[in-house]
Short mmCIF file of C-alpha atoms and ligand atoms in Angstrom, two decimals:
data_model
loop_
_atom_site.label_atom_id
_atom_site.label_comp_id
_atom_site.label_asym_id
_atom_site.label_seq_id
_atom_site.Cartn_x
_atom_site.Cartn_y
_atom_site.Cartn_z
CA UNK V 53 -5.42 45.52 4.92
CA UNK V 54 -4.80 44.60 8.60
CA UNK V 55 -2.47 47.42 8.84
CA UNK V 56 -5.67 49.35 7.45
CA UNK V 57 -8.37 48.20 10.23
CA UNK V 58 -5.46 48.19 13.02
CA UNK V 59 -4.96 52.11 12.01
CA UNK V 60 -9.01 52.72 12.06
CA UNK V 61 -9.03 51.14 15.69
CA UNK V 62 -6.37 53.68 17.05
CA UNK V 63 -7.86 56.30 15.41
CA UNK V 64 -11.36 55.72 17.12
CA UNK V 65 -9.84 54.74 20.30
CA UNK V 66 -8.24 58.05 20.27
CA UNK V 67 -10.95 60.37 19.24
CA UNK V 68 -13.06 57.92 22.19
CA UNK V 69 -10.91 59.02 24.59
CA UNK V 70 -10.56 62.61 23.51
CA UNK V 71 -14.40 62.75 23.78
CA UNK V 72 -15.00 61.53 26.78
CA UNK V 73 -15.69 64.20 29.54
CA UNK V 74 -13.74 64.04 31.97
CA UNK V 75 -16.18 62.32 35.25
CA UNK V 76 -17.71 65.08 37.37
CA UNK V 77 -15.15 66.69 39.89
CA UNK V 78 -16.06 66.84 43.10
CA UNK V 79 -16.74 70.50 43.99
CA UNK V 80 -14.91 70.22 47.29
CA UNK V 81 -11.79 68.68 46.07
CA UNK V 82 -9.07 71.15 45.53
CA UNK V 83 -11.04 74.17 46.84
CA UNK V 84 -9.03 77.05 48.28
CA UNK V 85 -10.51 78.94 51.46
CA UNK V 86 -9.30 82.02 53.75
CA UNK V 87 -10.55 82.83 57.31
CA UNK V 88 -10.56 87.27 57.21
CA UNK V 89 -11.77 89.06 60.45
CA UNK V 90 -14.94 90.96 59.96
CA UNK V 91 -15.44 94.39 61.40
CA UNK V 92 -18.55 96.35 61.44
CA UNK V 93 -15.78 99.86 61.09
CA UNK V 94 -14.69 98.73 58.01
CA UNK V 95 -15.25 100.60 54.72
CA UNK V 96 -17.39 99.87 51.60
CA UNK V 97 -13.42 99.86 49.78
CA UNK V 98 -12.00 97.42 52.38
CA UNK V 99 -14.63 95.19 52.04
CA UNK V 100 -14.17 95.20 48.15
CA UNK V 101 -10.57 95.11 48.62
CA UNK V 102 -10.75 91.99 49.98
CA UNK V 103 -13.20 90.40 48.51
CA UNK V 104 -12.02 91.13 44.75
CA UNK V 105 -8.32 90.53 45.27
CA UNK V 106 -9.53 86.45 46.93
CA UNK V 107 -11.37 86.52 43.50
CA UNK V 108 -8.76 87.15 41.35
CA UNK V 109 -6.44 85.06 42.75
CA UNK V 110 -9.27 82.12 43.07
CA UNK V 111 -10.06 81.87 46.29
CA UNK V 112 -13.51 80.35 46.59
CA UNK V 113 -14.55 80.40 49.94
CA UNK V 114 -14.26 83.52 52.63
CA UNK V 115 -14.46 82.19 56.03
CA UNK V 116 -15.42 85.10 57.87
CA UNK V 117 -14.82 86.34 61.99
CA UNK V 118 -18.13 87.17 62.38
CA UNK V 119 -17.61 86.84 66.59
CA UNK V 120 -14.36 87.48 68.09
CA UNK V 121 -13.20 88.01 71.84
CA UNK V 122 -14.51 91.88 71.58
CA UNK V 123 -18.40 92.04 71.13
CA UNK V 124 -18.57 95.43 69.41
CA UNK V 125 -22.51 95.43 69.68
CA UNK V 126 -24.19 92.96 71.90
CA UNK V 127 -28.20 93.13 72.93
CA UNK V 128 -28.03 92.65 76.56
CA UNK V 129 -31.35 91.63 77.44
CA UNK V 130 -31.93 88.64 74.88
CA UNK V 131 -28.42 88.12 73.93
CA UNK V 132 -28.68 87.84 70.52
CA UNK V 133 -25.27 88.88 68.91
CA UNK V 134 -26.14 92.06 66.73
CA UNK V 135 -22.66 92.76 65.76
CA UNK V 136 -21.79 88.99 64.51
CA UNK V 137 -25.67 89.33 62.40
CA UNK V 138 -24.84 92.66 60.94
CA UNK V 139 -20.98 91.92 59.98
CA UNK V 140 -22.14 88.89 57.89
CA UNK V 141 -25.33 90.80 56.43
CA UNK V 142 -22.55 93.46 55.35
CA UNK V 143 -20.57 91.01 54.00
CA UNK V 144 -23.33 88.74 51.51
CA UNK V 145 -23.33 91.64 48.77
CA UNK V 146 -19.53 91.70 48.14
CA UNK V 147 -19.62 88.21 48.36
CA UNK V 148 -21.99 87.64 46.01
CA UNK V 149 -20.28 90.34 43.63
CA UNK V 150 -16.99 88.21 43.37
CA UNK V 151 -19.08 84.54 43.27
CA UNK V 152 -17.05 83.95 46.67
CA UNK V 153 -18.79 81.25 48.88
CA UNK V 154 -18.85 82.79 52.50
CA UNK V 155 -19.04 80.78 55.95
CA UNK V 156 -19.65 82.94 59.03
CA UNK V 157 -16.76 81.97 61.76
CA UNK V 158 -17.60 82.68 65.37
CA UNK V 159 -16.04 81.75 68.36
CA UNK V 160 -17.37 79.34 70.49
CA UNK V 161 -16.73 77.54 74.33
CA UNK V 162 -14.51 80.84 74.19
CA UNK V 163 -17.15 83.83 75.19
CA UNK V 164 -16.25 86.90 76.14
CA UNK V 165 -19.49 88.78 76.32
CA UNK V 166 -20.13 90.99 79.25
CA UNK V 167 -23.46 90.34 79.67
CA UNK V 168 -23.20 86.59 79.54
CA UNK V 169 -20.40 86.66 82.11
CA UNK V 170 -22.46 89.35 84.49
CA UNK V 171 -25.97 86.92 84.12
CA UNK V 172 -24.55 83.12 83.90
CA UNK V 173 -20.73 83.08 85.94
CA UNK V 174 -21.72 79.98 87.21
CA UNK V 175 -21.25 78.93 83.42
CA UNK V 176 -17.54 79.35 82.99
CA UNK V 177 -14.97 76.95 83.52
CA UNK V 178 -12.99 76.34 86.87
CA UNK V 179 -9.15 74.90 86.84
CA UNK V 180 -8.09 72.20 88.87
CA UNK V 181 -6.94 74.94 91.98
CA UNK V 182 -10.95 75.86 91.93
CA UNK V 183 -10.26 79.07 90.40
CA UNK V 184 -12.89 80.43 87.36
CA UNK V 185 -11.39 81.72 84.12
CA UNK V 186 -13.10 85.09 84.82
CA UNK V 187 -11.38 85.60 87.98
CA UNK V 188 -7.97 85.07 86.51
CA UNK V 189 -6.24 86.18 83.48
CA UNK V 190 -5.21 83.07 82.08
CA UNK V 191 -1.71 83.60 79.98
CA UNK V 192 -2.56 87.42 80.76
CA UNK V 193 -5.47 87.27 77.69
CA UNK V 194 -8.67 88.85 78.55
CA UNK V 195 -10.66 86.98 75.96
CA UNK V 196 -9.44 83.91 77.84
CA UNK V 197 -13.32 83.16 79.31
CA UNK V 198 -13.82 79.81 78.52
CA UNK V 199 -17.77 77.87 79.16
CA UNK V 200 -18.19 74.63 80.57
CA UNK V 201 -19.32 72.35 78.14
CA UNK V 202 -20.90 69.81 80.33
CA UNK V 203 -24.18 72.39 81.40
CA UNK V 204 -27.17 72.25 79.22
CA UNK V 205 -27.56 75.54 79.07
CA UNK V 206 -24.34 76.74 77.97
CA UNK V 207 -24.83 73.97 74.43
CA UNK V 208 -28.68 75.43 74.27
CA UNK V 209 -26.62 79.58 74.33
CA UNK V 210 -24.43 78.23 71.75
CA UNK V 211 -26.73 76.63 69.51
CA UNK V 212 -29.01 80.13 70.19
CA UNK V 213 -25.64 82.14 68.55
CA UNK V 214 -25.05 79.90 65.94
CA UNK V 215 -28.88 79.29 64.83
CA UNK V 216 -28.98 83.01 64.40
CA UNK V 217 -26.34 83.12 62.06
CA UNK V 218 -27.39 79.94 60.54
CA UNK V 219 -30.32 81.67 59.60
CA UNK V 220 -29.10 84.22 57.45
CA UNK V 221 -30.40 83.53 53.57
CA UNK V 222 -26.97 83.92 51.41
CA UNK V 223 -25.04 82.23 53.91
CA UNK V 224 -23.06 78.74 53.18
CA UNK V 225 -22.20 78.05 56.72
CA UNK V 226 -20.94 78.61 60.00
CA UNK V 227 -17.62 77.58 61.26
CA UNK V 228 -16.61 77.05 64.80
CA UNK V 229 -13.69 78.53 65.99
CA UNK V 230 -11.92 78.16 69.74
CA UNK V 231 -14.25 75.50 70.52
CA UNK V 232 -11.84 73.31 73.01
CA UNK V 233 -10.52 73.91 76.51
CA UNK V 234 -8.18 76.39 77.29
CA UNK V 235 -4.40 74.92 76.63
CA UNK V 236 -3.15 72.91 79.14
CA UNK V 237 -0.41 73.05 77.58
CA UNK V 238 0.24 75.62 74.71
CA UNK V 239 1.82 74.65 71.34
CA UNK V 240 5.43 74.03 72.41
CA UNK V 241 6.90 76.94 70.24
CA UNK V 242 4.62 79.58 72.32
CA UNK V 243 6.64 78.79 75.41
CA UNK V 244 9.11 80.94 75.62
CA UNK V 245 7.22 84.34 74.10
CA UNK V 246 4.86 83.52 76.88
CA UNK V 247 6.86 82.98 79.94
CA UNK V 248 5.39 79.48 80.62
CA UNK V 249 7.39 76.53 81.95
CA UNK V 250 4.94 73.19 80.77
CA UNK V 251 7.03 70.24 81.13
CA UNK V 252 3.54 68.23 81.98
CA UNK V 253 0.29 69.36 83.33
CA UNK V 254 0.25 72.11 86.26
CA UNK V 255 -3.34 72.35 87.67
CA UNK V 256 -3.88 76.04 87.02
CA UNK V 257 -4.17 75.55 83.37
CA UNK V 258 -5.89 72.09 83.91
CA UNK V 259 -10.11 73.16 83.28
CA UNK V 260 -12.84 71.95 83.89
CA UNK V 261 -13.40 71.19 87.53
CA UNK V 262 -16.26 73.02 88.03
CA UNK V 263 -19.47 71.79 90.54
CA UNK V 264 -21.50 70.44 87.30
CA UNK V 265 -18.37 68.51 86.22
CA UNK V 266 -17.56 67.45 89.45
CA UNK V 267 -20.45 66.13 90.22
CA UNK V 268 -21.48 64.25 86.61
CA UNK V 269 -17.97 62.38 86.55
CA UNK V 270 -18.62 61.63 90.46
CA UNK V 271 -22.14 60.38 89.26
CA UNK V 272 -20.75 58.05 86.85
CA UNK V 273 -17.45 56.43 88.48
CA UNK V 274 -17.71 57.48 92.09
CA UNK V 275 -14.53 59.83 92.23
CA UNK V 276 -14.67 64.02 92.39
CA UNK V 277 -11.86 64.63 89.82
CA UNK V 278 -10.16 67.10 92.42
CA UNK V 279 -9.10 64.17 94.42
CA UNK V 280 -7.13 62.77 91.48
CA UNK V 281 -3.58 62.85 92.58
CA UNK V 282 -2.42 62.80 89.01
CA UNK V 283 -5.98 63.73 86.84
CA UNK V 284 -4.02 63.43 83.14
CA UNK V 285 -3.12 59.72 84.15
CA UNK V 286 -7.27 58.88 85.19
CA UNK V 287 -8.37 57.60 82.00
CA UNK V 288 -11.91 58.08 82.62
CA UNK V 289 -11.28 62.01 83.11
CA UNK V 290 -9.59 62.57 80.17
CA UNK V 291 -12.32 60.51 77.76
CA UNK V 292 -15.04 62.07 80.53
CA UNK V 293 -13.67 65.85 79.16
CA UNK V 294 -13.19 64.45 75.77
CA UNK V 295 -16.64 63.70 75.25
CA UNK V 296 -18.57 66.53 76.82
CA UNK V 297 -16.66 69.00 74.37
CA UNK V 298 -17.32 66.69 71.23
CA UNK V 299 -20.72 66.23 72.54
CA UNK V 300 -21.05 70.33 72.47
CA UNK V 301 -19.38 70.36 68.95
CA UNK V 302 -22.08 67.53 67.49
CA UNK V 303 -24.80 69.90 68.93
CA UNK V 304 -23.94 72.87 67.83
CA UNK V 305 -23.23 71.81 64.30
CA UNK V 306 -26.70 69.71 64.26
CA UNK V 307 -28.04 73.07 65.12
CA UNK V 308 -26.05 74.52 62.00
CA UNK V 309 -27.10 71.58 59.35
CA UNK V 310 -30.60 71.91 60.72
CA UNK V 311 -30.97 75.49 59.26
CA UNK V 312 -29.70 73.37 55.62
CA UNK V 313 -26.09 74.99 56.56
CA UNK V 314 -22.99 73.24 56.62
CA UNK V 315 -20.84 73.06 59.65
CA UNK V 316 -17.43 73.47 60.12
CA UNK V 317 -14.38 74.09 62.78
CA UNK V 318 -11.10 75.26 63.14
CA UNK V 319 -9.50 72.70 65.05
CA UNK V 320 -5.75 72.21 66.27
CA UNK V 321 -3.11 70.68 64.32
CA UNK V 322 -3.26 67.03 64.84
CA UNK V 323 -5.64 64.73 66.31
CA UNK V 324 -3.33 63.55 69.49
CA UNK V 325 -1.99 66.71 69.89
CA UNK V 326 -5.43 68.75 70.30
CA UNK V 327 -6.65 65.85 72.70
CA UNK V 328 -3.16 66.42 74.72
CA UNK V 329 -3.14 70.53 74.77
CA UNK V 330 -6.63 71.72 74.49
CA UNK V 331 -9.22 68.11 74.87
CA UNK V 332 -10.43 68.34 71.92
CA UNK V 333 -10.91 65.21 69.96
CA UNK V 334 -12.30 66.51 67.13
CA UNK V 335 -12.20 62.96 64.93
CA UNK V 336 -15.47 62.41 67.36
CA UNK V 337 -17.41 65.64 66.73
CA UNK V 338 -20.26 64.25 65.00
CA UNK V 339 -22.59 66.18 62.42
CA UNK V 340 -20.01 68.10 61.22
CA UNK V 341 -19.06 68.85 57.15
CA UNK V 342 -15.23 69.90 57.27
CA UNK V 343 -12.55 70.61 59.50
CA UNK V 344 -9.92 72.68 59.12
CA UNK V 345 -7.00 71.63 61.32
CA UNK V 346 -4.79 74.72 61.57
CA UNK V 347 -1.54 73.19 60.88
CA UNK V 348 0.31 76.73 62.04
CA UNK V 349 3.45 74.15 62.16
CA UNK V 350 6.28 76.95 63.42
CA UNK V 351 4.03 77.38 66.60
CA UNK V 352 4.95 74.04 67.38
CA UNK V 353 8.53 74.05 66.75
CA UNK V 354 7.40 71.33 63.80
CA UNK V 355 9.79 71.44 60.56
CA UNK V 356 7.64 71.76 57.17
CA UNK V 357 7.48 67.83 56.74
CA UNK V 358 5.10 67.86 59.53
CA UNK V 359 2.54 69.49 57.80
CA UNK V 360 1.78 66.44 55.71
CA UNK V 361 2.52 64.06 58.55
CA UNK V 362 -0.28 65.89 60.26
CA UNK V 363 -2.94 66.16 57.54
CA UNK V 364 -2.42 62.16 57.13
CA UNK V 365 -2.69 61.69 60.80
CA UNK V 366 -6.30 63.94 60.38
CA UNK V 367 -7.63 62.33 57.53
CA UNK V 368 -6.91 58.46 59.06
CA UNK V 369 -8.60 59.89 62.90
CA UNK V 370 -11.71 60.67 61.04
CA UNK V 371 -11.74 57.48 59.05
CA UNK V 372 -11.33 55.19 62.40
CA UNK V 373 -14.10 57.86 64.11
CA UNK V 374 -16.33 56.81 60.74
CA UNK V 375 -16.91 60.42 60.58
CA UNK V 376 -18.56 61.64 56.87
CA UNK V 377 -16.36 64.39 57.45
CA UNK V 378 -13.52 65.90 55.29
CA UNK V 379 -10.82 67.14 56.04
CA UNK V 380 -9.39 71.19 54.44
CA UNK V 381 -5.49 71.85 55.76
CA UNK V 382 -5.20 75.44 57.12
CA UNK V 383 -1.93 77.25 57.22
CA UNK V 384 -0.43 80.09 58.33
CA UNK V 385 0.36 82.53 55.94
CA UNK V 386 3.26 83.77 58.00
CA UNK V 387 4.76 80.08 57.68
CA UNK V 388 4.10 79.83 53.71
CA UNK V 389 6.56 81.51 51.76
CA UNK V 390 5.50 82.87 48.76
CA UNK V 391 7.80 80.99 46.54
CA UNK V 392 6.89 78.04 48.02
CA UNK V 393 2.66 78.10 48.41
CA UNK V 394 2.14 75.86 46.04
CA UNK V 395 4.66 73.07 47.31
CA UNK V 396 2.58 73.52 50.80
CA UNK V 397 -0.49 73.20 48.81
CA UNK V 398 0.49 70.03 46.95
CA UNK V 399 2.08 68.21 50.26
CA UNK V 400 -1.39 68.71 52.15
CA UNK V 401 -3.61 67.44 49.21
CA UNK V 402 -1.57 64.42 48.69
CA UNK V 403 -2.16 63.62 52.11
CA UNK V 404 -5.30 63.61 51.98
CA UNK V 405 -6.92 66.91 52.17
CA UNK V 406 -9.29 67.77 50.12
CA UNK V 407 -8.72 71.59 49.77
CA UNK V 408 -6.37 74.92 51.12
CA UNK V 409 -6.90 77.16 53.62
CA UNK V 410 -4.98 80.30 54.37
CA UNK V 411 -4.49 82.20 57.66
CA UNK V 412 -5.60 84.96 56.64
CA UNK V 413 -6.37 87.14 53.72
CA UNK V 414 -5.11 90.30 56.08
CA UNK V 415 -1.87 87.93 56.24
CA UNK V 416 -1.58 87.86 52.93
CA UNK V 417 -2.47 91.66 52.24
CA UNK V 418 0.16 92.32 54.85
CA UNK V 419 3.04 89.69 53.41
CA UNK V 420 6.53 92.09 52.89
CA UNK V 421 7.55 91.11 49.78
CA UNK V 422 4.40 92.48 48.07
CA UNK V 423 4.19 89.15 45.85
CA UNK V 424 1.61 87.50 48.06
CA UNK V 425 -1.28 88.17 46.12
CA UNK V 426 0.20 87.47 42.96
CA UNK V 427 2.21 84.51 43.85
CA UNK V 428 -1.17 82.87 45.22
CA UNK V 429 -2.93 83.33 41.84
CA UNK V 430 -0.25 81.34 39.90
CA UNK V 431 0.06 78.58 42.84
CA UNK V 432 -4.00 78.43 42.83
CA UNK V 433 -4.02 77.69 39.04
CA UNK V 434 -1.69 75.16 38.98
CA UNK V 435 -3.09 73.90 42.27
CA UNK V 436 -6.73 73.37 40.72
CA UNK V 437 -5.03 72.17 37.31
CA UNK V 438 -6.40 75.32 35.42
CA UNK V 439 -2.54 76.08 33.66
CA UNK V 440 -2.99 72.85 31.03
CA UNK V 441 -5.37 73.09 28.22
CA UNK V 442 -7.69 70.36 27.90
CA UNK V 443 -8.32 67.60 25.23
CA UNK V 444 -11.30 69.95 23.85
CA UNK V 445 -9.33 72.89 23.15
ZN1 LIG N 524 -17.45 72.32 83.99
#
């Protein structure tokens, strides 16, 4: 008999357990992204290209270059950006066709516009020799035409730009790209392909020492910063540049969430390394959703185990910061094989992040072995636990 009731018990324990439903997944846990470059050229097919093949192989969320270096339509007496407005607008149909999520990417301390340059030149950043970045070519770009983000108005222009976007009704969000200083120092595996010697800081890359800076760090400890004999050794000046640019960022993406949007950025690789090469200390951006370090690891002459070791380091900076943020790992496609994406993919999450993100879906398109595509779609499924059949079934 007690062999009886002890057989009854497993038997409803079991069909308990089968029954339960699973608890409610978090929908941003184990979501895959892609940033693609937007172009108002490109064809009706292209678009659907794109947007179908991310589909298929389950990528949810398209973030999308909405405003790059090149303005290809720009209003130039209110400055509203008519290219980056009609790009997205283009975009919301095939987006909606494939049930992708879509995020409109712009660039941000990084402006390029003519018109803004011609009207405001007094708003771009100045290196520690005096010199602006639109008299020079820094690393011989011309997109490299960085603002200051200390001046009001250049944080009021950028919230303008990204409330207009922020506005559009099929939108999710808008996510800020380039928003940092230009590199002091550029990741260490770009050295030689750009002709740069960087053993520490040389003041011609060193930004921003222009009058408004000058004079609001002189305001609040006494000392112009183009006195400092050695400027990355001032404490004060590096936590003084530290904070202006997370002080943009928290603005900006206030702007974003204000418009019921959420706000994101594509920030560099680790925490201490972006505050080292390009100021950012993006832990500290405040009202911001995600961030997307772009863990592009061969650029820094990193082997693959760093990938991990700097999506950990991510995660734990935003936990000190007490930032509500999340973290999503971005990687180059370039540095993913496609017999290994879903090692990559597994590495990140179980250190912490909560999703994928690829660099870039014209990466992918473009991968020479042809597999990319296809190779994704089986990673993805595994990835989001979609190849085991359930209790239910
Ligand atoms: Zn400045």
């Amino acid at each position: 008999m007690k062999k009886i009731y002890y057989f009854l018990a497993c038997m409803l324990l079991l069909a308990t357990s089968c029954a339960t439903k699973p608890e409610a997944k978090d929908p941003a846990q184990d979501k895959v992204w892609a940033w693609m470059s937007g172009k108002l050229s490109m064809e009706d097919e292209k678009w659907d290209h794109y947007f179908s093949k991310a589909a298929q192989s389950g990528i949810d969320a398209i973030i999308l270059e909405c405003h790059s270096g090149y303005p290809e339509i720009l209003d130039s007496t209110t400055f509203v950006d008519s290219a980056a407005i009609k790009i997205i607008k283009k975009a919301i149909p095939f987006a909606q066709k494939y049930g992708i999520e879509l995020h409109a990417w712009m660039w941000t301390s990084n402006r390029c516009e003519m018109t803004l340059r011609k009207a405001h030149p007094d708003w771009y950043q100045v290196n520690a020799k005096g010199e602006s970045c639109l008299d020079i070519k820094l690393y011989n770009r011309e997109h490299y035409r960085w603002l200051c983000p200390t001046r009001p108005e250049v944080i009021e222009y950028l919230k303008d730009r990204a409330a207009e976007l922020a506005s559009i009704d099929g939108l999710a969000g808008v996510h800020l790209d380039f928003i940092r200083y230009p590199d002091v120092i550029l990741p260490y595996g770009l050295h030689k392909s750009r002709g740069v010697v960087q053993d520490k800081v040389y003041p011609q890359w060193d930004f921003c020492y222009c009058d408004s800076c000058r004079a609001a760090f002189k305001k609040l400890y006494g000392t112009d910063p183009m006195d400092l004999q050695d400027p990355t050794a001032n404490a004060q000046w590096m936590q003084y540049r530290w904070d202006a640019l997370a002080h943009l960022a928290s603005e900006v993406c206030a702007e974003i969430k204000a418009h019921g949007k959420i706000a994101s950025a594509a920030v560099f690789a680790s925490p201490e390394e972006s505050k080292k090469l390009v100021r950012q200390d993006w832990a500290n951006f405040k009202n911001i959703d995600i961030v997307f370090p772009m863990i592009y690891h061969k650029f820094y002459d990193w082997g693959d185990e760093m990938v991990s070791t700097a999506t950990r380091e991510g995660v734990e900076a935003l936990k000190e910061a007490g930032s509500p943020a999340y973290l999503c790992s971005g990687m180059f496609v370039g540095h993913v094989p496609s017999d290994r994406i879903l090692e990559f993919m597994d590495s990140t999450r179980n250190a912490g992040s909560k999703g994928f993100c690829f660099f870039s879906l014209e990466g992918i398109d473009r991968a020479k072995d042809g597999q990319y595509w296809d190779s994704l779609a089986k990673a993805v499924k595994i990835y989001k636990g979609l190849d085991k059949e359930d209790c239910d079934k």
